[in-house]
Amino acid sequence: MSNNRFFKKPGTGGVIAPHDRSAWIKGGNQRCVMPPRKPAGRAWRIILLGAPGVGKGTQAEMLCERLGPCHLSTGDVFRAAKGCRGVHRSTAMKRAQEHMKRGNLVPDETVLDIVSERTQCLNCSGGFLLDGFPRTVMQAEALEHLLGSLDLKLTAVIDYELPSEQIISRISGRRTCALCKTVYHITTRPPTVANRCDHCGAELIQREDDQPKSVKVRMEAYQKSTKPLIEFYRQRGLLHTIPAAGLPEEIYQRTRLTALARH
Ligand code: AMP
């Protein structure tokens, strides 16, 4: 969920990423300052699946940076609503954050309301990469309906797989920049200066839902609610299973050469 390359937004002291994702993160009438470029060929429309901690966020970042689609993470919308001014915080959103803090899934209706309010992002000519949505069969069915109504077809659904001991190690070492949300790992992707973000210098923190108690609940939710999506997309001929062991670049190349080779 991080943004690797930052630049100064003219006339402000702030930093924004090349794909600033305002329309997705803030919803409502927000427009992106720097929407994704329209690709020369067909736009990529990708879904990433995989257990929490499998490395979806890192791959999402690399795929979006190199192939151009916009990174649409529902988790990022909930996290942003917690801290950002200008983000609508309805009662449903506050309740969603309570579910999230404990590691539980947010109710389908809330998630689907949030995605429906952001249909323009699915319809963006730059394409999209969905990370963390859909997470239940009901969400997948609703997405299928929504994409059908927009006459859009998915390019691929990528399922990252990793043994559970490696997943636990990845989650327990994960640190996130408190400001720009870039993701690090204390051993495999450490920042240059200990505990400080390479991009903006802010402090690195451990996400509340990366604490051991919440991780257990998230894993159970994944097994029960999200794993059935593998079969859902296999039946539609869209599923590609990618081993998620190794360095981020190796996993990226594996993804590119197998799941995304023919487009
Ligand atoms: P993530 O960053 O994708 O791991 O999401 C963090 C948390 O946000 C999850 O543990 C859930 O509590 C909540 N969440 C994000 N996306 C969804 C979704 N599609 N359905 C239900 N809950 C979600």
Short mmCIF file of N, CA and C and ligand atoms in Angstrom, two decimals, residues 1 50-53 56 73-79 96-108 110-112 115 131-136 139 174 207 209-210 214 217-218 221 226, ligand 1:
data_model
loop_
_atom_site.label_atom_id
_atom_site.label_comp_id
_atom_site.label_asym_id
_atom_site.label_seq_id
_atom_site.Cartn_x
_atom_site.Cartn_y
_atom_site.Cartn_z
N MET A 1 0.80 -1.20 0.00
CA MET A 1 0.00 0.00 0.00
C MET A 1 0.85 1.26 0.00
N GLY A 50 -4.73 -13.66 -1.51
CA GLY A 50 -3.65 -14.23 -0.71
C GLY A 50 -3.87 -13.87 0.75
N ALA A 51 -3.34 -14.71 1.64
CA ALA A 51 -3.52 -14.49 3.07
C ALA A 51 -2.88 -13.17 3.50
N PRO A 52 -3.31 -12.61 4.64
CA PRO A 52 -2.66 -11.41 5.14
C PRO A 52 -1.17 -11.68 5.33
N GLY A 53 -0.33 -10.75 4.96
CA GLY A 53 1.11 -10.90 5.18
C GLY A 53 1.83 -11.66 4.08
N LYS A 56 1.13 -9.12 -0.65
CA LYS A 56 0.28 -8.53 -1.70
C LYS A 56 0.55 -7.04 -1.88
N SER A 73 -6.92 -0.33 -2.74
CA SER A 73 -6.95 -1.18 -1.55
C SER A 73 -8.06 -0.69 -0.63
N THR A 74 -8.98 -1.60 -0.27
CA THR A 74 -10.05 -1.19 0.66
C THR A 74 -9.48 -0.94 2.05
N GLY A 75 -8.45 -1.72 2.44
CA GLY A 75 -7.80 -1.49 3.74
C GLY A 75 -7.27 -0.06 3.83
N ASP A 76 -6.70 0.44 2.73
CA ASP A 76 -6.17 1.81 2.72
C ASP A 76 -7.28 2.84 2.93
N VAL A 77 -8.46 2.57 2.38
CA VAL A 77 -9.58 3.52 2.55
C VAL A 77 -9.94 3.60 4.04
N PHE A 78 -10.03 2.42 4.69
CA PHE A 78 -10.39 2.42 6.12
C PHE A 78 -9.31 3.09 6.97
N ARG A 79 -8.05 2.80 6.64
CA ARG A 79 -6.97 3.41 7.43
C ARG A 79 -6.93 4.92 7.23
N ALA A 96 -16.63 0.24 11.09
CA ALA A 96 -15.72 -0.56 10.26
C ALA A 96 -14.33 -0.56 10.88
N GLN A 97 -13.93 0.59 11.40
CA GLN A 97 -12.58 0.68 11.98
C GLN A 97 -12.45 -0.15 13.26
N GLU A 98 -13.56 -0.30 14.00
CA GLU A 98 -13.53 -1.16 15.18
C GLU A 98 -13.31 -2.62 14.76
N HIS A 99 -14.02 -3.05 13.72
CA HIS A 99 -13.85 -4.42 13.21
C HIS A 99 -12.39 -4.62 12.80
N MET A 100 -11.88 -3.63 12.10
CA MET A 100 -10.54 -3.71 11.54
C MET A 100 -9.49 -3.84 12.64
N LYS A 101 -9.66 -3.03 13.69
CA LYS A 101 -8.71 -3.01 14.80
C LYS A 101 -8.59 -4.39 15.43
N ARG A 102 -9.72 -5.10 15.51
CA ARG A 102 -9.71 -6.44 16.13
C ARG A 102 -9.27 -7.52 15.15
N GLY A 103 -9.13 -7.15 13.88
CA GLY A 103 -8.70 -8.14 12.88
C GLY A 103 -9.87 -8.79 12.16
N ASN A 104 -11.11 -8.40 12.53
CA ASN A 104 -12.29 -8.99 11.87
C ASN A 104 -12.53 -8.33 10.53
N LEU A 105 -13.26 -9.04 9.67
CA LEU A 105 -13.65 -8.43 8.41
C LEU A 105 -14.74 -7.39 8.68
N VAL A 106 -14.72 -6.33 7.90
CA VAL A 106 -15.76 -5.31 7.94
C VAL A 106 -16.99 -5.92 7.23
N PRO A 107 -18.22 -5.64 7.73
CA PRO A 107 -19.39 -6.24 7.08
C PRO A 107 -19.46 -5.93 5.59
N ASP A 108 -19.95 -6.92 4.84
CA ASP A 108 -20.03 -6.79 3.38
C ASP A 108 -20.75 -5.51 2.95
N THR A 110 -21.05 -2.61 4.29
CA THR A 110 -20.22 -1.40 4.43
C THR A 110 -19.16 -1.35 3.33
N VAL A 111 -18.51 -2.50 3.11
CA VAL A 111 -17.46 -2.55 2.09
C VAL A 111 -18.07 -2.24 0.72
N LEU A 112 -19.21 -2.84 0.45
CA LEU A 112 -19.81 -2.65 -0.88
C LEU A 112 -20.30 -1.21 -1.06
N VAL A 115 -17.16 0.72 -1.99
CA VAL A 115 -16.71 0.46 -3.37
C VAL A 115 -17.69 1.10 -4.36
N ASP A 131 -6.70 -4.78 -4.28
CA ASP A 131 -5.89 -5.44 -3.25
C ASP A 131 -6.71 -5.42 -1.95
N GLY A 132 -7.17 -6.60 -1.51
CA GLY A 132 -7.97 -6.67 -0.29
C GLY A 132 -9.46 -6.63 -0.56
N PHE A 133 -9.83 -6.54 -1.80
CA PHE A 133 -11.23 -6.60 -2.22
C PHE A 133 -11.29 -7.33 -3.55
N PRO A 134 -12.18 -8.28 -3.78
CA PRO A 134 -13.17 -8.80 -2.82
C PRO A 134 -12.54 -9.73 -1.80
N ARG A 135 -13.21 -9.89 -0.68
CA ARG A 135 -12.71 -10.75 0.39
C ARG A 135 -13.73 -11.80 0.81
N THR A 136 -14.90 -11.76 0.24
CA THR A 136 -15.93 -12.78 0.51
C THR A 136 -16.60 -13.08 -0.84
N GLN A 139 -18.95 -10.36 -1.84
CA GLN A 139 -18.26 -9.20 -2.44
C GLN A 139 -17.86 -9.51 -3.88
N ARG A 174 6.83 -6.53 9.90
CA ARG A 174 6.38 -5.43 9.03
C ARG A 174 6.26 -4.12 9.81
N ARG A 207 1.40 -1.68 12.47
CA ARG A 207 -0.05 -1.50 12.35
C ARG A 207 -0.75 -2.21 13.50
N ASP A 209 -3.44 -3.83 13.47
CA ASP A 209 -3.91 -5.17 13.11
C ASP A 209 -2.76 -6.11 12.75
N ASP A 210 -1.51 -5.67 12.88
CA ASP A 210 -0.36 -6.56 12.73
C ASP A 210 0.09 -7.10 14.09
N SER A 214 -4.52 -9.77 16.76
CA SER A 214 -5.33 -9.46 15.58
C SER A 214 -4.95 -10.34 14.40
N VAL A 217 -6.88 -13.58 14.34
CA VAL A 217 -8.26 -13.39 13.88
C VAL A 217 -8.28 -13.18 12.36
N ARG A 218 -7.31 -12.41 11.84
CA ARG A 218 -7.27 -12.15 10.39
C ARG A 218 -7.04 -13.44 9.60
N ALA A 221 -10.23 -15.39 9.53
CA ALA A 221 -11.18 -14.76 8.60
C ALA A 221 -10.81 -15.09 7.16
N THR A 226 -12.29 -15.79 2.73
CA THR A 226 -11.62 -15.35 1.50
C THR A 226 -11.12 -16.52 0.65
P1 AMP B 1 -5.81 -5.02 4.51
O1 AMP B 1 -4.97 -3.82 4.54
O2 AMP B 1 -6.32 -5.38 3.14
O3 AMP B 1 -5.18 -6.19 5.22
O4 AMP B 1 -7.14 -4.67 5.33
C1 AMP B 1 -7.06 -4.33 6.70
C2 AMP B 1 -8.40 -4.62 7.36
O5 AMP B 1 -9.43 -3.82 6.74
C3 AMP B 1 -8.90 -6.05 7.27
O6 AMP B 1 -8.33 -6.88 8.28
C4 AMP B 1 -10.40 -5.85 7.46
O7 AMP B 1 -10.70 -5.59 8.81
C5 AMP B 1 -10.65 -4.55 6.69
N1 AMP B 1 -10.96 -4.81 5.28
C6 AMP B 1 -10.27 -4.36 4.21
N2 AMP B 1 -10.84 -4.75 3.07
C7 AMP B 1 -11.92 -5.49 3.41
C8 AMP B 1 -12.91 -6.19 2.68
N3 AMP B 1 -12.89 -6.22 1.33
N4 AMP B 1 -13.87 -6.85 3.37
C9 AMP B 1 -13.91 -6.83 4.71
N5 AMP B 1 -13.00 -6.20 5.47
C10 AMP B 1 -12.01 -5.52 4.83
#
